[in-house]
Short mmCIF file of N, CA and C in Angstrom, two decimals:
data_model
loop_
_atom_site.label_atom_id
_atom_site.label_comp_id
_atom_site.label_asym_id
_atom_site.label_seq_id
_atom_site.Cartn_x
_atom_site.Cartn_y
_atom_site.Cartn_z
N UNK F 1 98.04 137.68 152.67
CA UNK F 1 99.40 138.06 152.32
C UNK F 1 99.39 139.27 151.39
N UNK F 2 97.98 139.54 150.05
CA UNK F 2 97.94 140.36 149.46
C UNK F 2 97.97 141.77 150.37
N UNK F 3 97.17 141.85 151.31
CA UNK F 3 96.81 143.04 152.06
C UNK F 3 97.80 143.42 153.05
N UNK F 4 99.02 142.41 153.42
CA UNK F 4 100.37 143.04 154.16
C UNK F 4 101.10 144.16 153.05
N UNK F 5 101.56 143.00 151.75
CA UNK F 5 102.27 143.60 151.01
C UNK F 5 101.87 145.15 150.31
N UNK F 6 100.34 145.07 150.34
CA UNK F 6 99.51 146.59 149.26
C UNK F 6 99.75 147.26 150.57
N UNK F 7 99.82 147.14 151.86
CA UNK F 7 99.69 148.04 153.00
C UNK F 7 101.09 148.71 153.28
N UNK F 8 102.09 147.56 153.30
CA UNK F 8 103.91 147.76 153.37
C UNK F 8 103.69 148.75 152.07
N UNK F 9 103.51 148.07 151.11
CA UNK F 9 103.58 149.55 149.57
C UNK F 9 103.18 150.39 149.73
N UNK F 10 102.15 150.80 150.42
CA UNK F 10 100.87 152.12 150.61
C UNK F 10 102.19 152.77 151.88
N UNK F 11 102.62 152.26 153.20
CA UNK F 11 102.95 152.90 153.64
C UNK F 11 104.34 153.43 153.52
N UNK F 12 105.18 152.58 153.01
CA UNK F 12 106.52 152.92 152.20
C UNK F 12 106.17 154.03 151.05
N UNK F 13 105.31 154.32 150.41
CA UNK F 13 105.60 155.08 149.37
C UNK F 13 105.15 156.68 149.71
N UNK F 14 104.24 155.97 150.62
CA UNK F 14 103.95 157.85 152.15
C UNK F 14 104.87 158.03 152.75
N UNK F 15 105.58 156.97 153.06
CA UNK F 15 106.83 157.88 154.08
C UNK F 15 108.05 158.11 153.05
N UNK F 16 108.50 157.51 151.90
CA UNK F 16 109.58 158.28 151.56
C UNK F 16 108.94 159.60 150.79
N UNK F 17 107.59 159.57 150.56
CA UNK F 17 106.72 161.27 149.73
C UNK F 17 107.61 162.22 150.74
N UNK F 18 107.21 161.71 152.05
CA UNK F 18 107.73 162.74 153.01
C UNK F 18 109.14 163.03 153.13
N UNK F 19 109.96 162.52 152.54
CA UNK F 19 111.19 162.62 152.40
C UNK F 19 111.70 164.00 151.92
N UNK F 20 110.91 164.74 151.41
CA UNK F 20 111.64 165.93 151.02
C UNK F 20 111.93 166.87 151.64
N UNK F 21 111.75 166.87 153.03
CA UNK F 21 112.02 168.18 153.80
C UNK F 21 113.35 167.33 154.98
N UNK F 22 113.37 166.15 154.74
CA UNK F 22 114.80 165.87 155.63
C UNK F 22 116.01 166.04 155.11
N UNK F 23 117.30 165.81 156.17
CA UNK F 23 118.68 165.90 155.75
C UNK F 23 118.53 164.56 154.79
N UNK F 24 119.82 164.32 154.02
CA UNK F 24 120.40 163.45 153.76
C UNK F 24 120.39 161.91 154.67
N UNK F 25 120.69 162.39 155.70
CA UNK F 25 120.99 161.26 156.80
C UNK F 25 119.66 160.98 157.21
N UNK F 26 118.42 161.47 157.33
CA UNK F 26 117.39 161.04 158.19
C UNK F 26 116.94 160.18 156.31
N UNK F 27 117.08 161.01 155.27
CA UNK F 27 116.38 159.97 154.10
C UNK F 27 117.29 158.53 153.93
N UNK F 28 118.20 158.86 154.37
CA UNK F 28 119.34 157.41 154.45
C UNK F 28 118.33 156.26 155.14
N UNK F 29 118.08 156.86 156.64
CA UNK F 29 117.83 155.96 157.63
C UNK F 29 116.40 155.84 157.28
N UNK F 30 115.43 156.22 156.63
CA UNK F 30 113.76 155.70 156.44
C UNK F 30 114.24 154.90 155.52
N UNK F 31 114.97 154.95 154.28
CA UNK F 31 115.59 153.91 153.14
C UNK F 31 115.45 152.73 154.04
N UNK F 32 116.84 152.89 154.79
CA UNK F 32 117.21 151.55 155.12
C UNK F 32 116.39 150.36 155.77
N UNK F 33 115.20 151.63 156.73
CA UNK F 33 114.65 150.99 157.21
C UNK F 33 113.13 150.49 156.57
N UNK F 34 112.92 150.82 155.25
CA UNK F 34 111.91 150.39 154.23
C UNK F 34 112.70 149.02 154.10
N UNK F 35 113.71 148.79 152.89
CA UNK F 35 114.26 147.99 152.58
C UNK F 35 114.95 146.57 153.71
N UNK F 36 115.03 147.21 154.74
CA UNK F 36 115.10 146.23 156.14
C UNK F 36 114.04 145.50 156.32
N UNK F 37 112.97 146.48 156.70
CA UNK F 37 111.65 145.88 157.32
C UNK F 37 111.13 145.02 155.74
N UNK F 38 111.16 145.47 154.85
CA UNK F 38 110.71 144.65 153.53
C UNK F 38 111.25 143.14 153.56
N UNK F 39 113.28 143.29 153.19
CA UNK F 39 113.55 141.90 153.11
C UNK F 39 112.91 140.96 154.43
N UNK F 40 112.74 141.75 155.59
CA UNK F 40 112.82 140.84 157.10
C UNK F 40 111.16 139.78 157.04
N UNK F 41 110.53 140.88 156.28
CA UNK F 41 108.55 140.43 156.11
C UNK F 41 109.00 139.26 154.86
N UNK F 42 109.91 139.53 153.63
CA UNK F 42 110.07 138.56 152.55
C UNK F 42 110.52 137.22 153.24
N UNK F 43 111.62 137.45 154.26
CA UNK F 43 112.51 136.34 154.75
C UNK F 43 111.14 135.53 155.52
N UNK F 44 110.39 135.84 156.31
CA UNK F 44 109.43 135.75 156.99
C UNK F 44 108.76 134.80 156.67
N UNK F 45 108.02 135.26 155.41
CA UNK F 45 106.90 134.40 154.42
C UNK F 45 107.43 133.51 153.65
N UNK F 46 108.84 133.75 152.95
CA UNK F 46 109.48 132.58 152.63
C UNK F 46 109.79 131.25 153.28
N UNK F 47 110.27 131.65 154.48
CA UNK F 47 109.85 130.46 155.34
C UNK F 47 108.90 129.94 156.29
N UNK F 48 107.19 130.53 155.50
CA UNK F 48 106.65 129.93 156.09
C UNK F 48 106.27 130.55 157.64
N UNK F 49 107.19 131.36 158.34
CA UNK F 49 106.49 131.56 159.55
C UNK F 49 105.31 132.01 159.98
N UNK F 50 104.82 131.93 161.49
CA UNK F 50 103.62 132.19 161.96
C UNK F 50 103.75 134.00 162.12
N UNK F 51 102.31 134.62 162.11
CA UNK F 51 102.29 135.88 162.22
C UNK F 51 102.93 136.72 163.09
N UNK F 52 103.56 136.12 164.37
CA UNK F 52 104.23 136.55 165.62
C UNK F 52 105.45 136.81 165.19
N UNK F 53 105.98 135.42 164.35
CA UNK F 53 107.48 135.58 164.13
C UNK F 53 107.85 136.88 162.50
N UNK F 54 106.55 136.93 161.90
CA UNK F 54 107.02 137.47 160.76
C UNK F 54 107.06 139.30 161.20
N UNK F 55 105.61 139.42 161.88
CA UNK F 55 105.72 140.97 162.42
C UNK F 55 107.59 141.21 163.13
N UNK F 56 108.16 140.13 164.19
CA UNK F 56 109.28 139.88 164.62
C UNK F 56 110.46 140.69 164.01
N UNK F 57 110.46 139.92 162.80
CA UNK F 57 111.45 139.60 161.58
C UNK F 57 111.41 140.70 160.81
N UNK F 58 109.83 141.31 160.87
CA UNK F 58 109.83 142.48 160.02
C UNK F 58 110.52 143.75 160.47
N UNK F 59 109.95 144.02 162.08
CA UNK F 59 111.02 144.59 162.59
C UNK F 59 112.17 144.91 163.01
N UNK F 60 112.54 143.74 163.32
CA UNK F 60 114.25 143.32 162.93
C UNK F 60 114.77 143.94 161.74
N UNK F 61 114.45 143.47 160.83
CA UNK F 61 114.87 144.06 159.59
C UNK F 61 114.62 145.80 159.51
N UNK F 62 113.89 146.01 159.86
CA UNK F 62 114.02 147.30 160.28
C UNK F 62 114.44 148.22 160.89
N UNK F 63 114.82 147.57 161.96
CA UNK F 63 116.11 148.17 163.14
C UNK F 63 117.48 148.22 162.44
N UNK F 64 118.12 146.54 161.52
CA UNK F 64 118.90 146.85 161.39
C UNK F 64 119.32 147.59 160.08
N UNK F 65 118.03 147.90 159.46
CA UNK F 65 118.22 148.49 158.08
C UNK F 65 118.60 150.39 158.74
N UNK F 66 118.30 150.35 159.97
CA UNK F 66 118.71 151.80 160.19
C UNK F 66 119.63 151.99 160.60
N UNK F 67 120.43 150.68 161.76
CA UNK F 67 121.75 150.65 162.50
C UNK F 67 123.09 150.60 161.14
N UNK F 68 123.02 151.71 160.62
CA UNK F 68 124.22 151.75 159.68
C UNK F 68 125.57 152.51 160.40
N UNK F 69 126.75 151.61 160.91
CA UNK F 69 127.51 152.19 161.44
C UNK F 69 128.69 153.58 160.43
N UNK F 70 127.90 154.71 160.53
CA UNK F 70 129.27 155.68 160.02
C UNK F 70 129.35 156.62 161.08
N UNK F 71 130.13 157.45 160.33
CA UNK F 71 131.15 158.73 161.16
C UNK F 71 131.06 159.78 160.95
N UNK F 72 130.15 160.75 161.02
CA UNK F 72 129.74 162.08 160.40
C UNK F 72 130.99 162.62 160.84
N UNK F 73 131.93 162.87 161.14
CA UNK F 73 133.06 163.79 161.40
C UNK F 73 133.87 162.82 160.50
N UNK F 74 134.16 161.10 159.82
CA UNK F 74 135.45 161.20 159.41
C UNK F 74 135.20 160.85 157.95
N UNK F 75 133.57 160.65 157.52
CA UNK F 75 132.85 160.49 156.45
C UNK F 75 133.18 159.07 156.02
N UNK F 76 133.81 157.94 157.06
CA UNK F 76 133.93 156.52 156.70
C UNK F 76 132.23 155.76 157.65
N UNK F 77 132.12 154.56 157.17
CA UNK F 77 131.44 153.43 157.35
C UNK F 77 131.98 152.72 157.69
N UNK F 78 131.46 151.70 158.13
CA UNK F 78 132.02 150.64 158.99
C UNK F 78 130.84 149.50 157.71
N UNK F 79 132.27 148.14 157.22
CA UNK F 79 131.32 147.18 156.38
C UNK F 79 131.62 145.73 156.94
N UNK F 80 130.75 144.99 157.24
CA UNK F 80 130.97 143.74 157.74
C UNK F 80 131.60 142.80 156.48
N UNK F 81 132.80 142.66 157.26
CA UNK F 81 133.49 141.25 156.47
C UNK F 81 132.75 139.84 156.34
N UNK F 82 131.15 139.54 156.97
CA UNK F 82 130.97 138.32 156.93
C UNK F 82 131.14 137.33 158.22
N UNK F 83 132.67 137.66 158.92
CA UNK F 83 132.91 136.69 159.60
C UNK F 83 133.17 137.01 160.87
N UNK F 84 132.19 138.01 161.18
CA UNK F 84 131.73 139.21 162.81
C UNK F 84 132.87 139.77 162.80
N UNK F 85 133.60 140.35 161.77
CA UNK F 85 134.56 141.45 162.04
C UNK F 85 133.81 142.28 161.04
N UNK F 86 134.85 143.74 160.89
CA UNK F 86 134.46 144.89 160.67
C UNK F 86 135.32 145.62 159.71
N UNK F 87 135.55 145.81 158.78
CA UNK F 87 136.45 147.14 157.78
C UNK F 87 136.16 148.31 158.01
N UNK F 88 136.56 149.35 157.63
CA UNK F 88 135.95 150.63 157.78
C UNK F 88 136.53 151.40 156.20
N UNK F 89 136.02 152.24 155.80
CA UNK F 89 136.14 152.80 154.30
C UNK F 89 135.19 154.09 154.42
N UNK F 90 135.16 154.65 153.01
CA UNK F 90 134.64 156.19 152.90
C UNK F 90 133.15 155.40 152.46
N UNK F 91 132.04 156.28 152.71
CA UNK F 91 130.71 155.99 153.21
C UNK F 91 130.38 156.46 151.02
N UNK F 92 129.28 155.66 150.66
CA UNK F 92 128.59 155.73 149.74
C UNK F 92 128.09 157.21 149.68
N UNK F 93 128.45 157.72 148.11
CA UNK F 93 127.41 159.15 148.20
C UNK F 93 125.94 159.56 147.83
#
């Protein structure tokens, strides 16, 4: 478990280094998808799952840490209410 987490750290902290030559929006989407794939590997090991389901979970969390619904033309987001509906509002700066 030591050598997932030093490896997730080792490679999260190389890919946002590389962060300085992207837009805004591409450093958005490696964020999200650090912090995705992170909680999805935490959720993973917290409960215990087998290596199939946690690699799974890790990626999951990673997909959806990038699927952030906004609107480059109206500068809103789209935020889940919780209860599979949707709000929409002006996007975080």
């Amino acid at each position: 478990m030591n050598k997932i987490i030093l490896s997730l750290a080792l490679v999260g902290s190389m890919t946002l280094s590389a962060c300085m030559q992207m837009s805004e929006s591409d450093r958005r989407d490696v964020g999200g998808a650090t912090v995705g794939g992170a909680v999805g590997l935490i959720t993973a090991k917290a409960l215990d799952a087998n290596s199939n389901w946690t690699v799974l979970s890790t990626l999951a969390g990673a997909a959806a840490g990038v699927m952030v619904a906004r609107n480059q033309e109206t500068g809103e987001c789209a935020y889940s209410n919780g209860d599979g509906t949707y709000r929409t509002g002006p996007c975080p700066s």
